[in-house]
PDB file of C-alpha atoms in Angstrom:
ATOM      1  CA  MET A 434      16.009  18.715   5.149  1.00  0.00           C
ATOM      2  CA  SER A 435      14.133  15.632   6.247  1.00  0.00           C
ATOM      3  CA  SER A 436      13.519  17.079   9.750  1.00  0.00           C
ATOM      4  CA  LEU A 437      10.901  19.359   8.229  1.00  0.00           C
ATOM      5  CA  PHE A 438       8.878  16.327   7.133  1.00  0.00           C
ATOM      6  CA  GLU A 439       9.526  14.017  10.127  1.00  0.00           C
ATOM      7  CA  GLY A 440       6.200  12.836  11.525  1.00  0.00           C
ATOM      8  CA  MET A 441       4.149  13.829   8.451  1.00  0.00           C
ATOM      9  CA  ALA A 442       3.503  10.270   7.217  1.00  0.00           C
ATOM     10  CA  GLY A 443       2.167   9.228  10.604  1.00  0.00           C
ATOM     11  CA  MET A 444      -0.053  12.270  10.800  1.00  0.00           C
ATOM     12  CA  LEU A 445      -1.384  11.720   7.248  1.00  0.00           C
ATOM     13  CA  GLY A 446      -1.949   8.038   8.001  1.00  0.00           C
ATOM     14  CA  ASP A 447      -3.948   8.965  11.079  1.00  0.00           C
ATOM     15  CA  VAL A 448      -6.114  11.440   9.150  1.00  0.00           C
ATOM     16  CA  PHE A 449      -6.581   9.644   5.818  1.00  0.00           C
ATOM     17  CA  GLY A 450      -5.879   6.046   6.785  1.00  0.00           C
ATOM     18  CA  ALA A 451      -7.763   3.192   8.407  1.00  0.00           C
ATOM     19  CA  PRO A 452      -6.806   0.031  10.261  1.00  0.00           C
ATOM     20  CA  VAL A 453      -5.500  -2.640   7.848  1.00  0.00           C
ATOM     21  CA  THR A 454      -4.586  -6.151   8.949  1.00  0.00           C
ATOM     22  CA  TYR A 455      -1.148  -7.162   7.650  1.00  0.00           C
ATOM     23  CA  GLN A 456      -0.573 -10.932   7.442  1.00  0.00           C
ATOM     24  CA  PRO A 457       2.968 -12.020   6.586  1.00  0.00           C
ATOM     25  CA  LYS A 458       3.512 -15.452   5.039  1.00  0.00           C
ATOM     26  CA  SER A 459       5.009 -16.533   8.332  1.00  0.00           C
ATOM     27  CA  GLY A 460       4.287 -14.854  11.629  1.00  0.00           C
ATOM     28  CA  ALA A 461       1.421 -13.235  13.415  1.00  0.00           C
ATOM     29  CA  ALA A 462      -0.990 -10.764  11.853  1.00  0.00           C
ATOM     30  CA  VAL A 463      -0.755  -7.137  12.965  1.00  0.00           C
ATOM     31  CA  VAL A 464      -3.186  -4.263  12.561  1.00  0.00           C
ATOM     32  CA  VAL A 465      -1.570  -1.133  11.092  1.00  0.00           C
ATOM     33  CA  GLN A 466      -3.007   2.346  10.613  1.00  0.00           C
ATOM     34  CA  SER A 467      -2.242   2.895   6.936  1.00  0.00           C
ATOM     35  CA  ILE A 468      -3.669   4.089   3.618  1.00  0.00           C
ATOM     36  CA  PHE A 469      -5.219   1.756   1.049  1.00  0.00           C
ATOM     37  CA  ARG A 470      -6.246   3.155  -2.317  1.00  0.00           C
ATOM     38  CA  GLU A 471      -7.649   1.871  -5.612  1.00  0.00           C
ATOM     39  CA  GLU A 472      -6.749   4.382  -8.290  1.00  0.00           C
ATOM     40  CA  PRO A 473      -7.909   4.210 -11.920  1.00  0.00           C
ATOM     41  CA  ILE A 474      -5.068   3.896 -14.428  1.00  0.00           C
ATOM     42  CA  THR A 475      -5.009   3.375 -18.162  1.00  0.00           C
ATOM     43  CA  ILE A 476      -3.091   0.463 -19.671  1.00  0.00           C
ATOM     44  CA  THR A 477      -2.728  -0.760 -23.232  1.00  0.00           C
ATOM     45  CA  GLY A 478      -4.995  -3.689 -23.989  1.00  0.00           C
ATOM     46  CA  GLU A 479      -4.329  -6.809 -25.995  1.00  0.00           C
ATOM     47  CA  HIS A 480      -5.229  -5.136 -29.298  1.00  0.00           C
ATOM     48  CA  GLY A 481      -3.596  -1.766 -28.602  1.00  0.00           C
ATOM     49  CA  GLN A 482      -6.693  -0.083 -27.188  1.00  0.00           C
ATOM     50  CA  ASP A 483      -6.698   1.843 -23.887  1.00  0.00           C
ATOM     51  CA  VAL A 484      -8.213  -0.071 -20.977  1.00  0.00           C
ATOM     52  CA  LEU A 485      -9.147   1.557 -17.657  1.00  0.00           C
ATOM     53  CA  ILE A 486      -8.322  -0.613 -14.604  1.00  0.00           C
ATOM     54  CA  GLU A 487      -8.114  -0.022 -10.848  1.00  0.00           C
ATOM     55  CA  ALA A 488      -4.631  -0.296  -9.344  1.00  0.00           C
ATOM     56  CA  PRO A 489      -4.716  -1.088  -5.623  1.00  0.00           C
ATOM     57  CA  SER A 490      -1.903   0.335  -3.510  1.00  0.00           C
ATOM     58  CA  TRP A 491      -1.010   0.442   0.178  1.00  0.00           C
ATOM     59  CA  ARG A 492       0.963   3.174   1.962  1.00  0.00           C
ATOM     60  CA  VAL A 493       2.510   2.437   5.317  1.00  0.00           C
ATOM     61  CA  PRO A 494       4.766   4.714   7.396  1.00  0.00           C
ATOM     62  CA  ARG A 495       8.268   3.164   7.303  1.00  0.00           C
ATOM     63  CA  ASP A 496       8.568   3.309  11.100  1.00  0.00           C
ATOM     64  CA  LEU A 497       5.385   1.259  11.683  1.00  0.00           C
ATOM     65  CA  LEU A 498       6.167  -1.823   9.650  1.00  0.00           C
ATOM     66  CA  SER A 499       9.218  -3.425   8.110  1.00  0.00           C
ATOM     67  CA  GLY A 500      10.014  -6.648   6.333  1.00  0.00           C
ATOM     68  CA  VAL A 501       6.951  -6.699   4.055  1.00  0.00           C
ATOM     69  CA  LYS A 502       7.610  -9.195   1.271  1.00  0.00           C
ATOM     70  CA  ARG A 503       6.063 -10.263  -2.009  1.00  0.00           C
ATOM     71  CA  GLY A 504       3.195 -12.669  -1.298  1.00  0.00           C
ATOM     72  CA  ASP A 505       2.314 -11.213   2.137  1.00  0.00           C
ATOM     73  CA  GLN A 506      -1.332 -10.183   2.410  1.00  0.00           C
ATOM     74  CA  ILE A 507      -3.468  -7.388   3.801  1.00  0.00           C
ATOM     75  CA  ALA A 508      -7.129  -7.599   4.781  1.00  0.00           C
ATOM     76  CA  LEU A 509      -9.426  -4.590   4.791  1.00  0.00           C
ATOM     77  CA  ALA A 510     -12.307  -3.995   7.181  1.00  0.00           C
ATOM     78  CA  ASP A 511     -14.777  -4.780   4.373  1.00  0.00           C
ATOM     79  CA  GLY A 512     -13.358  -8.311   4.062  1.00  0.00           C
ATOM     80  CA  ARG A 513     -11.379  -7.870   0.847  1.00  0.00           C
ATOM     81  CA  VAL A 514      -7.894  -9.399   0.813  1.00  0.00           C
ATOM     82  CA  PHE A 515      -4.913  -8.270  -1.301  1.00  0.00           C
ATOM     83  CA  GLN A 516      -1.504  -9.738  -1.931  1.00  0.00           C
ATOM     84  CA  VAL A 517       1.720  -7.663  -2.033  1.00  0.00           C
ATOM     85  CA  LEU A 518       3.379  -7.691  -5.467  1.00  0.00           C
ATOM     86  CA  ALA A 519       6.202  -5.173  -5.044  1.00  0.00           C
ATOM     87  CA  GLN A 520       7.518  -2.273  -3.009  1.00  0.00           C
ATOM     88  CA  ILE A 521       7.739   1.024  -4.869  1.00  0.00           C
ATOM     89  CA  GLY A 522      10.256   3.588  -3.636  1.00  0.00           C
ATOM     90  CA  THR A 523       9.122   7.078  -2.717  1.00  0.00           C
ATOM     91  CA  GLY A 524      12.507   8.742  -2.437  1.00  0.00           C
ATOM     92  CA  SER A 525      11.779  10.439   0.888  1.00  0.00           C
ATOM     93  CA  PRO A 526      14.630  10.431   3.415  1.00  0.00           C
ATOM     94  CA  ALA A 527      12.291  10.839   6.424  1.00  0.00           C
ATOM     95  CA  SER A 528      12.477   8.015   8.968  1.00  0.00           C
ATOM     96  CA  ASP A 529       8.684   7.708   8.948  1.00  0.00           C
ATOM     97  CA  ALA A 530       8.201   8.227   5.199  1.00  0.00           C
ATOM     98  CA  PHE A 531       5.515   6.216   3.493  1.00  0.00           C
ATOM     99  CA  VAL A 532       6.502   2.955   1.877  1.00  0.00           C
ATOM    100  CA  LEU A 533       4.281   2.234  -1.107  1.00  0.00           C
ATOM    101  CA  TYR A 534       3.261  -1.330  -2.071  1.00  0.00           C
ATOM    102  CA  GLU A 535       1.680  -2.508  -5.313  1.00  0.00           C
ATOM    103  CA  LEU A 536      -1.125  -5.025  -4.626  1.00  0.00           C
ATOM    104  CA  GLU A 537      -3.403  -7.486  -6.396  1.00  0.00           C
ATOM    105  CA  PRO A 538      -6.712  -8.876  -5.177  1.00  0.00           C
ATOM    106  CA  VAL A 539      -6.733 -12.416  -3.787  1.00  0.00           C
ATOM    107  CA  SER A 540      -9.524 -14.448  -5.350  1.00  0.00           C
TER     108      SER A 540
END
């Protein structure tokens, strides 16, 4: 079943992505064609009210990058820097499936 979707993540990354500089805590930085997004989500605030925030995420084809860890950083072309918080599974069996990372801005 996965053969139908092999190569799709790379193709989508090429079309909808942009170069992102990945900087591990140790090692050399590498530029990866990947997809960065800031999506609005609603969370519950301190007093029970709904609060709208932006949740940054980063999608990278599994076959382009491995070993991403909590605390590693990415830099966007506009100069903003984000830190990796966690990897979120996508459930796809494809060898090049997207790996999704939850991020937070670095101040």
